């Protein structure tokens, strides 16, 4: 396929002011820097080995890293918000609005199944949650 910035431009909506990256951020950062609007907001949740945000400087893009355990790990002033968020997620799941990302179960945890699951993840073709359950 075409580079990410070209694909987004082809949509005809203009440069997005908000970009949310869930995986492989380090591999896509140059394209994200190219496609995001000036003064845009960039959020990510994955764990790249390193992240050079210097390409965002000329566009004054702000970077927001989300980590679900920050409130509880640091007992932040807004820690009660965690409970409200979890309640809302539960409500959305019960209503059928939010659905699981479960994709495939590889069965019990074993060396063979662990290798199979890891190979799929490393291939870059995995979509959704890969599950290993219990012990063989």
mmCIF file of C-alpha atoms in Angstrom:
data_model
loop_
_atom_site.group_PDB
_atom_site.id
_atom_site.type_symbol
_atom_site.label_atom_id
_atom_site.label_comp_id
_atom_site.label_asym_id
_atom_site.label_seq_id
_atom_site.Cartn_x
_atom_site.Cartn_y
_atom_site.Cartn_z
ATOM 1 C CA UNK A 1 0.000 0.000 0.000
ATOM 2 C CA UNK A 2 0.855 3.635 -0.122
ATOM 3 C CA UNK A 3 2.577 5.441 2.751
ATOM 4 C CA UNK A 4 0.285 6.335 5.647
ATOM 5 C CA UNK A 5 0.433 10.109 5.030
ATOM 6 C CA UNK A 6 -0.627 9.596 1.383
ATOM 7 C CA UNK A 7 -3.484 7.294 2.430
ATOM 8 C CA UNK A 8 -4.791 9.847 4.932
ATOM 9 C CA UNK A 9 -4.455 12.693 2.418
ATOM 10 C CA UNK A 10 -6.407 10.638 -0.150
ATOM 11 C CA UNK A 11 -9.387 10.566 2.222
ATOM 12 C CA UNK A 12 -9.882 14.274 1.546
ATOM 13 C CA UNK A 13 -10.600 15.297 5.144
ATOM 14 C CA UNK A 14 -7.477 17.408 5.538
ATOM 15 C CA UNK A 15 -4.761 16.917 8.113
ATOM 16 C CA UNK A 16 -6.108 15.319 11.293
ATOM 17 C CA UNK A 17 -5.749 17.329 14.475
ATOM 18 C CA UNK A 18 -5.775 14.167 16.582
ATOM 19 C CA UNK A 19 -3.807 10.972 15.943
ATOM 20 C CA UNK A 20 -3.959 7.919 18.222
ATOM 21 C CA UNK A 21 -1.307 5.226 17.814
ATOM 22 C CA UNK A 22 -1.825 1.815 19.369
ATOM 23 C CA UNK A 23 1.068 -0.229 17.961
ATOM 24 C CA UNK A 24 4.373 0.084 16.124
ATOM 25 C CA UNK A 25 4.522 3.806 16.856
ATOM 26 C CA UNK A 26 8.274 3.935 16.274
ATOM 27 C CA UNK A 27 7.814 2.485 12.765
ATOM 28 C CA UNK A 28 5.088 4.999 11.861
ATOM 29 C CA UNK A 29 6.325 8.154 13.592
ATOM 30 C CA UNK A 30 7.779 9.842 10.485
ATOM 31 C CA UNK A 31 4.505 9.332 8.588
ATOM 32 C CA UNK A 32 2.467 10.538 11.562
ATOM 33 C CA UNK A 33 4.628 13.674 11.786
ATOM 34 C CA UNK A 34 4.001 14.280 8.082
ATOM 35 C CA UNK A 35 0.228 13.818 8.199
ATOM 36 C CA UNK A 36 -0.770 15.443 11.508
ATOM 37 C CA UNK A 37 -2.063 19.025 11.491
ATOM 38 C CA UNK A 38 0.007 21.864 12.958
ATOM 39 C CA UNK A 39 -0.685 22.127 16.705
ATOM 40 C CA UNK A 40 -2.155 18.625 16.559
ATOM 41 C CA UNK A 41 -2.366 16.219 19.432
ATOM 42 C CA UNK A 42 -0.672 12.849 19.249
ATOM 43 C CA UNK A 43 -1.521 10.056 21.696
ATOM 44 C CA UNK A 44 0.008 6.623 22.024
ATOM 45 C CA UNK A 45 -0.354 3.568 24.234
ATOM 46 C CA UNK A 46 2.346 1.183 23.045
ATOM 47 C CA UNK A 47 5.907 0.739 24.301
ATOM 48 C CA UNK A 48 8.479 1.599 21.632
ATOM 49 C CA UNK A 49 12.103 1.066 22.694
ATOM 50 C CA UNK A 50 12.652 4.777 22.088
ATOM 51 C CA UNK A 51 10.595 7.631 20.716
ATOM 52 C CA UNK A 52 12.141 10.685 19.082
ATOM 53 C CA UNK A 53 9.405 13.332 18.953
ATOM 54 C CA UNK A 54 11.693 15.971 17.412
ATOM 55 C CA UNK A 55 9.832 15.708 14.067
ATOM 56 C CA UNK A 56 6.782 17.152 15.873
ATOM 57 C CA UNK A 57 8.601 20.367 16.858
ATOM 58 C CA UNK A 58 7.988 22.456 13.730
ATOM 59 C CA UNK A 59 4.263 21.697 13.916
ATOM 60 C CA UNK A 60 4.072 22.215 17.709
ATOM 61 C CA UNK A 61 2.423 18.816 18.135
ATOM 62 C CA UNK A 62 1.743 17.794 21.713
ATOM 63 C CA UNK A 63 2.396 14.206 22.746
ATOM 64 C CA UNK A 64 0.190 12.325 25.187
ATOM 65 C CA UNK A 65 1.196 8.950 26.499
ATOM 66 C CA UNK A 66 -1.592 6.978 28.116
ATOM 67 C CA UNK A 67 -0.874 4.246 30.644
ATOM 68 C CA UNK A 68 -3.830 2.738 32.469
ATOM 69 C CA UNK A 69 -1.994 2.198 35.763
ATOM 70 C CA UNK A 70 -0.584 5.725 36.279
ATOM 71 C CA UNK A 71 -3.375 6.788 38.621
ATOM 72 C CA UNK A 72 -3.067 3.741 40.877
ATOM 73 C CA UNK A 73 0.743 3.567 40.773
ATOM 74 C CA UNK A 74 1.132 7.194 41.821
ATOM 75 C CA UNK A 75 -2.130 7.767 43.724
ATOM 76 C CA UNK A 76 -2.853 10.793 41.540
ATOM 77 C CA UNK A 77 -5.296 13.467 42.648
ATOM 78 C CA UNK A 78 -7.839 12.162 40.121
ATOM 79 C CA UNK A 79 -7.603 8.489 41.137
ATOM 80 C CA UNK A 80 -11.405 8.315 41.559
ATOM 81 C CA UNK A 81 -11.673 8.844 37.809
ATOM 82 C CA UNK A 82 -10.310 5.301 37.335
ATOM 83 C CA UNK A 83 -13.422 3.848 38.953
ATOM 84 C CA UNK A 84 -15.699 6.057 36.872
ATOM 85 C CA UNK A 85 -13.911 4.968 33.682
ATOM 86 C CA UNK A 86 -14.200 1.296 34.605
ATOM 87 C CA UNK A 87 -17.897 1.727 35.402
ATOM 88 C CA UNK A 88 -18.450 3.338 32.003
ATOM 89 C CA UNK A 89 -16.556 0.558 30.222
ATOM 90 C CA UNK A 90 -18.677 -2.036 32.060
ATOM 91 C CA UNK A 91 -21.845 -0.186 31.009
ATOM 92 C CA UNK A 92 -20.711 -0.085 27.356
ATOM 93 C CA UNK A 93 -19.802 -3.792 27.382
ATOM 94 C CA UNK A 94 -23.160 -4.730 28.902
ATOM 95 C CA UNK A 95 -24.943 -2.596 26.282
ATOM 96 C CA UNK A 96 -23.028 -4.337 23.489
ATOM 97 C CA UNK A 97 -21.453 -1.057 22.362
ATOM 98 C CA UNK A 98 -17.944 -2.201 23.291
ATOM 99 C CA UNK A 99 -16.879 -5.606 22.116
ATOM 100 C CA UNK A 100 -13.887 -7.750 22.986
ATOM 101 C CA UNK A 101 -10.767 -7.729 20.833
ATOM 102 C CA UNK A 102 -10.441 -11.491 21.350
ATOM 103 C CA UNK A 103 -9.227 -13.046 18.114
ATOM 104 C CA UNK A 104 -7.891 -16.515 18.789
ATOM 105 C CA UNK A 105 -7.147 -18.951 21.604
ATOM 106 C CA UNK A 106 -4.032 -21.061 21.295
ATOM 107 C CA UNK A 107 -5.160 -23.324 24.133
ATOM 108 C CA UNK A 108 -3.272 -24.091 27.331
ATOM 109 C CA UNK A 109 0.027 -22.395 28.128
ATOM 110 C CA UNK A 110 2.758 -24.702 26.893
ATOM 111 C CA UNK A 111 6.082 -24.247 25.127
ATOM 112 C CA UNK A 112 4.522 -25.229 21.789
ATOM 113 C CA UNK A 113 1.505 -22.922 22.085
ATOM 114 C CA UNK A 114 3.634 -20.075 23.407
ATOM 115 C CA UNK A 115 5.961 -20.396 20.398
ATOM 116 C CA UNK A 116 2.947 -20.447 18.030
ATOM 117 C CA UNK A 117 1.406 -17.351 19.594
ATOM 118 C CA UNK A 118 4.721 -15.512 19.682
ATOM 119 C CA UNK A 119 5.418 -16.340 16.030
ATOM 120 C CA UNK A 120 2.049 -14.891 15.016
ATOM 121 C CA UNK A 121 2.651 -11.707 16.985
ATOM 122 C CA UNK A 122 6.180 -11.325 15.567
ATOM 123 C CA UNK A 123 4.818 -11.783 12.027
ATOM 124 C CA UNK A 124 2.944 -8.489 12.315
ATOM 125 C CA UNK A 125 -0.238 -10.213 11.029
ATOM 126 C CA UNK A 126 -1.899 -10.678 14.430
ATOM 127 C CA UNK A 127 -5.210 -8.897 14.865
ATOM 128 C CA UNK A 128 -6.905 -8.700 18.234
ATOM 129 C CA UNK A 129 -6.022 -10.505 21.449
ATOM 130 C CA UNK A 130 -4.220 -13.816 21.295
ATOM 131 C CA UNK A 131 -5.091 -15.916 24.350
ATOM 132 C CA UNK A 132 -3.259 -18.693 26.169
ATOM 133 C CA UNK A 133 -5.163 -20.256 29.052
ATOM 134 C CA UNK A 134 -4.098 -22.214 32.129
ATOM 135 C CA UNK A 135 -1.202 -24.641 32.107
ATOM 136 C CA UNK A 136 -0.794 -27.801 30.066
#
